[in-house]
GROMACS .gro file of C-alpha atoms in nm:
model
  303
    1MET     CA    1   4.810 -11.665   5.299
    2THR     CA    2   4.521 -11.732   5.531
    3GLY     CA    3   4.603 -11.633   5.885
    4SER     CA    4   4.915 -11.441   5.786
    5ARG     CA    5   4.982 -11.071   5.790
    6HIS     CA    6   4.897 -11.064   5.418
    7ASP     CA    7   4.543 -11.190   5.475
    8VAL     CA    8   4.382 -10.848   5.534
    9HIS     CA    9   4.049 -10.690   5.460
   10ARG     CA   10   4.097 -10.456   5.166
   11ALA     CA   11   3.909 -10.128   5.186
   12TYR     CA   12   3.975  -9.756   5.187
   13CYS     CA   13   3.826  -9.489   5.411
   14ALA     CA   14   3.775  -9.169   5.215
   15ALA     CA   15   3.707  -8.978   5.537
   16CYS     CA   16   4.046  -9.029   5.705
   17GLY     CA   17   4.229  -9.101   5.379
   18THR     CA   18   4.379  -9.436   5.475
   19ARG     CA   19   4.371  -9.793   5.356
   20VAL     CA   20   4.211  -9.999   5.630
   21SER     CA   21   4.331 -10.349   5.708
   22ARG     CA   22   4.076 -10.422   5.982
   23GLU     CA   23   3.710 -10.512   5.942
   24PHE     CA   24   3.471 -10.216   5.942
   25ARG     CA   25   3.250 -10.217   6.252
   26PRO     CA   26   2.869 -10.228   6.275
   27GLY     CA   27   2.681  -9.899   6.253
   28PRO     CA   28   2.449  -9.743   6.512
   29ASP     CA   29   2.158  -9.957   6.393
   30GLY     CA   30   2.371 -10.272   6.376
   31ARG     CA   31   2.420 -10.266   5.999
   32PRO     CA   32   2.746 -10.446   5.916
   33GLY     CA   33   3.057 -10.282   5.775
   34ALA     CA   34   2.940  -9.926   5.849
   35LYS     CA   35   3.199  -9.766   6.079
   36CYS     CA   36   3.566  -9.712   5.996
   37PRO     CA   37   3.776  -9.875   6.272
   38ARG     CA   38   4.027  -9.590   6.248
   39CYS     CA   39   3.826  -9.265   6.243
   40GLY     CA   40   3.472  -9.379   6.323
   41SER     CA   41   3.323  -9.242   6.001
   42LEU     CA   42   2.997  -9.384   5.868
   43GLU     CA   43   2.896  -9.434   5.507
   44ARG     CA   44   2.750  -9.084   5.477
   45HIS     CA   45   3.077  -8.925   5.593
   46ARG     CA   46   3.283  -9.121   5.341
   47PHE     CA   47   3.041  -9.033   5.063
   48LEU     CA   48   3.049  -8.668   5.170
   49SER     CA   49   3.428  -8.671   5.134
   50LEU     CA   50   3.402  -8.811   4.781
   51LEU     CA   51   3.122  -8.572   4.688
   52LEU     CA   52   3.319  -8.270   4.807
   53GLY     CA   53   3.609  -8.391   4.594
   54ALA     CA   54   3.387  -8.429   4.289
   55LEU     CA   55   3.252  -8.076   4.343
   56GLY     CA   56   3.605  -7.940   4.382
   57PRO     CA   57   3.595  -7.697   4.085
   58ASP     CA   58   3.280  -7.536   4.233
   59LEU     CA   59   3.426  -7.516   4.584
   60ARG     CA   60   3.732  -7.303   4.521
   61ASP     CA   61   3.792  -6.973   4.697
   62LEU     CA   62   3.505  -7.018   4.941
   63ASP     CA   63   3.411  -6.730   5.166
   64THR     CA   64   3.150  -6.870   5.408
   65VAL     CA   65   3.073  -7.237   5.471
   66VAL     CA   66   2.794  -7.340   5.708
   67GLU     CA   67   2.746  -7.681   5.865
   68ILE     CA   68   2.414  -7.758   6.033
   69ALA     CA   69   2.434  -8.007   6.321
   70PRO     CA   70   2.806  -8.081   6.274
   71SER     CA   71   2.963  -8.412   6.366
   72ARG     CA   72   3.311  -8.514   6.472
   73GLN     CA   73   3.356  -8.699   6.143
   74SER     CA   74   3.212  -8.440   5.903
   75THR     CA   75   3.374  -8.124   6.041
   76PRO     CA   76   3.732  -8.218   5.939
   77LEU     CA   77   3.612  -8.292   5.585
   78ILE     CA   78   3.462  -7.945   5.552
   79ASP     CA   79   3.762  -7.780   5.717
   80ARG     CA   80   3.980  -7.917   5.435
   81LEU     CA   81   3.805  -7.683   5.192
   82GLY     CA   82   3.993  -7.388   5.342
   83ALA     CA   83   3.699  -7.147   5.354
   84ARG     CA   84   3.770  -6.805   5.501
   85ARG     CA   85   3.477  -6.838   5.742
   86ARG     CA   86   3.343  -7.159   5.896
   87VAL     CA   87   3.014  -7.148   6.086
   88ARG     CA   88   2.873  -7.447   6.274
   89LEU     CA   89   2.511  -7.418   6.388
   90ASP     CA   90   2.275  -7.631   6.592
   91LEU     CA   91   1.962  -7.584   6.800
   92GLY     CA   92   2.138  -7.699   7.117
   93HIS     CA   93   1.945  -8.010   7.218
   94ASP     CA   94   2.269  -8.206   7.257
   95LYS     CA   95   2.632  -8.124   7.332
   96ARG     CA   96   2.758  -8.066   6.979
   97ASP     CA   97   3.057  -7.836   6.944
   98VAL     CA   98   2.910  -7.539   6.754
   99ASP     CA   99   2.980  -7.172   6.693
  100ALA     CA  100   2.625  -7.056   6.757
  101LEU     CA  101   2.288  -7.188   6.869
  102ALA     CA  102   2.027  -7.129   6.601
  103SER     CA  103   1.721  -7.279   6.439
  104LEU     CA  104   1.724  -7.386   6.077
  105THR     CA  105   1.399  -7.193   6.038
  106ALA     CA  106   1.567  -6.864   6.140
  107LEU     CA  107   1.932  -6.870   6.034
  108PRO     CA  108   2.136  -6.579   6.175
  109LEU     CA  109   2.301  -6.516   5.838
  110ARG     CA  110   2.276  -6.244   5.574
  111ASP     CA  111   2.097  -6.300   5.245
  112ALA     CA  112   2.313  -6.456   4.972
  113SER     CA  113   2.613  -6.490   5.207
  114VAL     CA  114   2.686  -6.866   5.209
  115ASP     CA  115   2.890  -7.047   4.944
  116LEU     CA  116   2.838  -7.397   5.085
  117LEU     CA  117   2.580  -7.526   5.333
  118VAL     CA  118   2.586  -7.887   5.457
  119CYS     CA  119   2.268  -8.012   5.622
  120TYR     CA  120   2.260  -8.387   5.681
  121HIS     CA  121   1.970  -8.557   5.861
  122VAL     CA  122   1.821  -8.242   6.010
  123LEU     CA  123   1.509  -8.154   5.808
  124GLU     CA  124   1.324  -8.465   5.928
  125HIS     CA  125   1.345  -8.318   6.282
  126VAL     CA  126   1.201  -7.977   6.187
  127PRO     CA  127   0.821  -7.937   6.213
  128ASP     CA  128   0.815  -7.645   5.966
  129ASP     CA  129   1.057  -7.784   5.709
  130CYS     CA  130   0.926  -7.562   5.428
  131THR     CA  131   1.041  -7.253   5.620
  132ALA     CA  132   1.376  -7.422   5.682
  133MET     CA  133   1.418  -7.488   5.309
  134ARG     CA  134   1.333  -7.126   5.229
  135GLU     CA  135   1.596  -7.014   5.481
  136ILE     CA  136   1.855  -7.231   5.306
  137ALA     CA  137   1.761  -7.076   4.972
  138ARG     CA  138   1.774  -6.726   5.123
  139VAL     CA  139   2.128  -6.752   5.261
  140LEU     CA  140   2.287  -6.922   4.958
  141SER     CA  141   2.499  -6.695   4.742
  142PRO     CA  142   2.443  -6.695   4.364
  143ARG     CA  143   2.723  -6.953   4.336
  144GLY     CA  144   2.617  -7.129   4.655
  145ILE     CA  145   2.560  -7.504   4.696
  146ALA     CA  146   2.359  -7.686   4.962
  147LEU     CA  147   2.424  -8.055   5.030
  148LEU     CA  148   2.114  -8.208   5.185
  149GLU     CA  149   2.039  -8.557   5.310
  150VAL     CA  150   1.716  -8.688   5.462
  151PRO     CA  151   1.561  -9.030   5.525
  152ILE     CA  152   1.347  -9.106   5.222
  153ARG     CA  153   1.122  -9.379   5.089
  154MET     CA  154   1.098  -9.400   4.713
  155GLY     CA  155   0.766  -9.461   4.541
  156VAL     CA  156   0.548  -9.298   4.807
  157ALA     CA  157   0.461  -8.946   4.921
  158THR     CA  158   0.603  -8.786   5.234
  159GLU     CA  159   0.438  -8.903   5.554
  160GLU     CA  160   0.453  -8.653   5.840
  161ASP     CA  161   0.288  -8.571   6.168
  162PRO     CA  162   0.463  -8.308   6.383
  163LEU     CA  163   0.199  -8.349   6.654
  164ALA     CA  164   0.245  -8.726   6.695
  165ALA     CA  165   0.346  -8.858   7.037
  166PRO     CA  166   0.711  -8.970   7.074
  167GLU     CA  167   0.622  -9.339   7.089
  168ASP     CA  168   0.412  -9.301   6.776
  169ARG     CA  169   0.701  -9.126   6.599
  170VAL     CA  170   0.929  -9.420   6.673
  171ARG     CA  171   0.682  -9.655   6.511
  172ARG     CA  172   0.604  -9.435   6.212
  173PHE     CA  173   0.928  -9.242   6.150
  174GLY     CA  174   1.201  -9.449   6.312
  175GLN     CA  175   1.297  -9.211   6.594
  176ALA     CA  176   1.118  -9.023   6.869
  177ASP     CA  177   1.256  -8.690   6.744
  178HIS     CA  178   1.162  -8.745   6.377
  179VAL     CA  179   0.839  -8.590   6.251
  180ARG     CA  180   0.833  -8.736   5.898
  181TRP     CA  181   0.957  -8.984   5.640
  182TYR     CA  182   1.022  -8.805   5.314
  183GLY     CA  183   0.896  -8.943   4.984
  184ASP     CA  184   0.911  -8.869   4.614
  185ASP     CA  185   0.780  -8.515   4.665
  186PHE     CA  186   1.094  -8.401   4.848
  187ASP     CA  187   1.236  -8.256   4.525
  188ASP     CA  188   0.913  -8.060   4.472
  189ARG     CA  189   0.937  -7.918   4.824
  190LEU     CA  190   1.288  -7.796   4.753
  191ALA     CA  191   1.177  -7.639   4.425
  192ALA     CA  192   0.887  -7.460   4.595
  193ALA     CA  193   1.135  -7.314   4.844
  194GLY     CA  194   1.358  -7.178   4.567
  195LEU     CA  195   1.614  -7.458   4.540
  196ALA     CA  196   1.699  -7.634   4.215
  197SER     CA  197   1.829  -7.978   4.303
  198VAL     CA  198   1.979  -8.295   4.162
  199ARG     CA  199   1.992  -8.631   4.338
  200VAL     CA  200   2.329  -8.805   4.363
  201THR     CA  201   2.389  -9.165   4.469
  202PRO     CA  202   2.717  -9.350   4.534
  203PRO     CA  203   2.686  -9.586   4.234
  204ALA     CA  204   2.616  -9.290   4.004
  205LEU     CA  205   2.912  -9.091   4.135
  206VAL     CA  206   3.183  -9.355   4.178
  207GLY     CA  207   3.049  -9.685   4.037
  208ASP     CA  208   2.958 -10.018   4.194
  209ALA     CA  209   3.315 -10.138   4.247
  210ALA     CA  210   3.407  -9.822   4.438
  211VAL     CA  211   3.092  -9.847   4.651
  212SER     CA  212   3.231 -10.171   4.791
  213TRP     CA  213   3.589 -10.042   4.812
  214PHE     CA  214   3.488  -9.728   5.007
  215HIS     CA  215   3.222  -9.906   5.216
  216LEU     CA  216   2.933  -9.686   5.101
  217MET     CA  217   2.557  -9.741   5.105
  218GLU     CA  218   2.432  -9.818   4.757
  219HIS     CA  219   2.093  -9.651   4.807
  220GLU     CA  220   2.210  -9.337   4.987
  221VAL     CA  221   2.083  -9.016   4.827
  222VAL     CA  222   2.230  -8.666   4.861
  223TRP     CA  223   2.059  -8.363   4.708
  224VAL     CA  224   2.292  -8.105   4.555
  225ALA     CA  225   2.084  -7.787   4.559
  226ARG     CA  226   2.146  -7.439   4.422
  227PRO     CA  227   1.939  -7.121   4.419
  228GLY     CA  228   1.667  -7.152   4.157
  229HIS     CA  229   1.360  -7.355   4.072
  230GLY     CA  230   1.307  -7.699   3.924
  231CYS     CA  231   1.457  -8.044   3.960
  232ALA     CA  232   1.737  -8.179   3.747
  233THR     CA  233   1.750  -8.539   3.628
  234PRO     CA  234   1.878  -8.765   3.907
  235MET     CA  235   2.230  -8.901   3.866
  236LEU     CA  236   2.147  -9.265   3.804
  237PRO     CA  237   2.409  -9.541   3.771
  238GLY     CA  238   2.589  -9.504   3.443
  239SER     CA  239   2.497  -9.137   3.397
  240GLY     CA  240   2.787  -8.982   3.587
  241SER     CA  241   3.056  -8.755   3.451
  242GLY     CA  242   3.317  -9.027   3.400
  243LEU     CA  243   3.433  -9.054   3.761
  244ALA     CA  244   3.264  -9.393   3.799
  245ALA     CA  245   3.440  -9.528   3.489
  246ALA     CA  246   3.771  -9.396   3.620
  247PHE     CA  247   3.722  -9.567   3.955
  248ASP     CA  248   3.623  -9.893   3.782
  249ALA     CA  249   3.941  -9.888   3.574
  250LEU     CA  250   4.158  -9.793   3.871
  251LEU     CA  251   4.017 -10.064   4.096
  252ALA     CA  252   4.049 -10.322   3.819
  253ASP     CA  253   4.417 -10.231   3.783
  254LEU     CA  254   4.456 -10.250   4.159
  255ALA     CA  255   4.297 -10.594   4.168
  256ARG     CA  256   4.538 -10.717   3.899
  257ALA     CA  257   4.834 -10.568   4.085
  258GLU     CA  258   4.724 -10.733   4.407
  259GLY     CA  259   4.690 -11.063   4.224
  260ARG     CA  260   5.049 -11.034   4.098
  261LEU     CA  261   5.162 -10.941   4.450
  262ASP     CA  262   4.984 -11.243   4.598
  263ARG     CA  263   5.150 -11.473   4.344
  264ALA     CA  264   5.491 -11.320   4.420
  265ARG     CA  265   5.435 -11.369   4.792
  266ALA     CA  266   5.336 -11.730   4.733
  267ARG     CA  267   5.658 -11.785   4.536
  268VAL     CA  268   5.862 -11.629   4.818
  269ASP     CA  269   5.692 -11.863   5.064
  270ARG     CA  270   5.773 -12.165   4.847
  271LEU     CA  271   6.138 -12.060   4.819
  272ALA     CA  272   6.157 -12.001   5.193
  273ALA     CA  273   6.018 -12.350   5.252
  274GLN     CA  274   6.282 -12.496   5.015
  275ARG     CA  275   6.553 -12.303   5.195
  276ASP     CA  276   6.437 -12.431   5.535
  277ALA     CA  277   6.427 -12.787   5.401
  278LEU     CA  278   6.784 -12.757   5.270
  279ARG     CA  279   6.902 -12.618   5.602
  280ALA     CA  280   6.741 -12.909   5.782
  281ARG     CA  281   6.913 -13.157   5.548
  282LEU     CA  282   7.244 -12.977   5.602
  283VAL     CA  283   7.220 -13.034   5.976
  284VAL     CA  284   7.183 -13.410   5.939
  285ALA     CA  285   7.399 -13.457   5.628
  286PRO     CA  286   7.737 -13.642   5.659
  287ALA     CA  287   8.053 -13.434   5.639
  288SER     CA  288   8.139 -13.574   5.295
  289ALA     CA  289   7.824 -13.418   5.153
  290GLY     CA  290   7.920 -13.075   5.281
  291PRO     CA  291   8.038 -12.879   4.973
  292PRO     CA  292   7.760 -12.978   4.730
  293MET     CA  293   7.494 -12.915   4.992
  294LEU     CA  294   7.641 -12.575   5.077
  295THR     CA  295   7.643 -12.486   4.709
  296ARG     CA  296   7.274 -12.574   4.675
  297LEU     CA  297   7.194 -12.381   4.992
  298ARG     CA  298   7.374 -12.071   4.864
  299ARG     CA  299   7.178 -12.091   4.537
  300ALA     CA  300   6.849 -12.116   4.731
  301VAL     CA  301   6.941 -11.821   4.949
  302HIS     CA  302   7.027 -11.610   4.645
  303LEU     CA  303   6.684 -11.686   4.502
   0.00000   0.00000   0.00000
């Protein structure tokens, strides 16, 4: 029903856990359909929520969880894990709500003390990113996991210049406070720092249909890193653990159910129109036609 209350945009925000009936808003760079109108989450926050769910068996009974450069949207997602100790760190260049001011190149944490570390869009700001990666490897416990995300260009090597002027950084790296665009060698940098990693993308984790349903970015990449050396095979579309197939089947069932619901609503609308027409005829009908018309009206109302 175009223009009715049933004509809604169908999507689900995995960050706030609600079905959203309003259009998603543009993102910070103007990209369409990026921001949840309810909680303000972006694609990376919704994908983080799904990724944490997929890693659930590895994230039980957490002792220490660290979030680097926390955001209003990501912090509640990490809080849901119920870790005994939550530590939010940032260098202090903005007004983020953190527990301590610290550099990623000198984390104030004991060796092998962190079960989960989330570091999204930070390494591209750090001039000495190799030291930062070694610090991440140092603080991870033997069971520890680091979730890392950086801007990356596939098919080329990393381009960096920490000494570039701010205006040159905008042109070359997209922002005045970025010092590099990562390339295909990012995995090798992690391995050299003592982190064994695997790349995960939304289509690989949840499937193409769910990418649209959850309003994710198809080409987003998150590195799931653990203490060790080497790079695992990236999770390409179709190579997931079965979660993508499950989402495809679930969304297909949902689409069929919504189709049946739409047809039922259309039938209700037709019956309501017939009822209104009978009522209108009843108003103008002669008195002698009363009983048969009332009988037909009652039947329509019962329908």
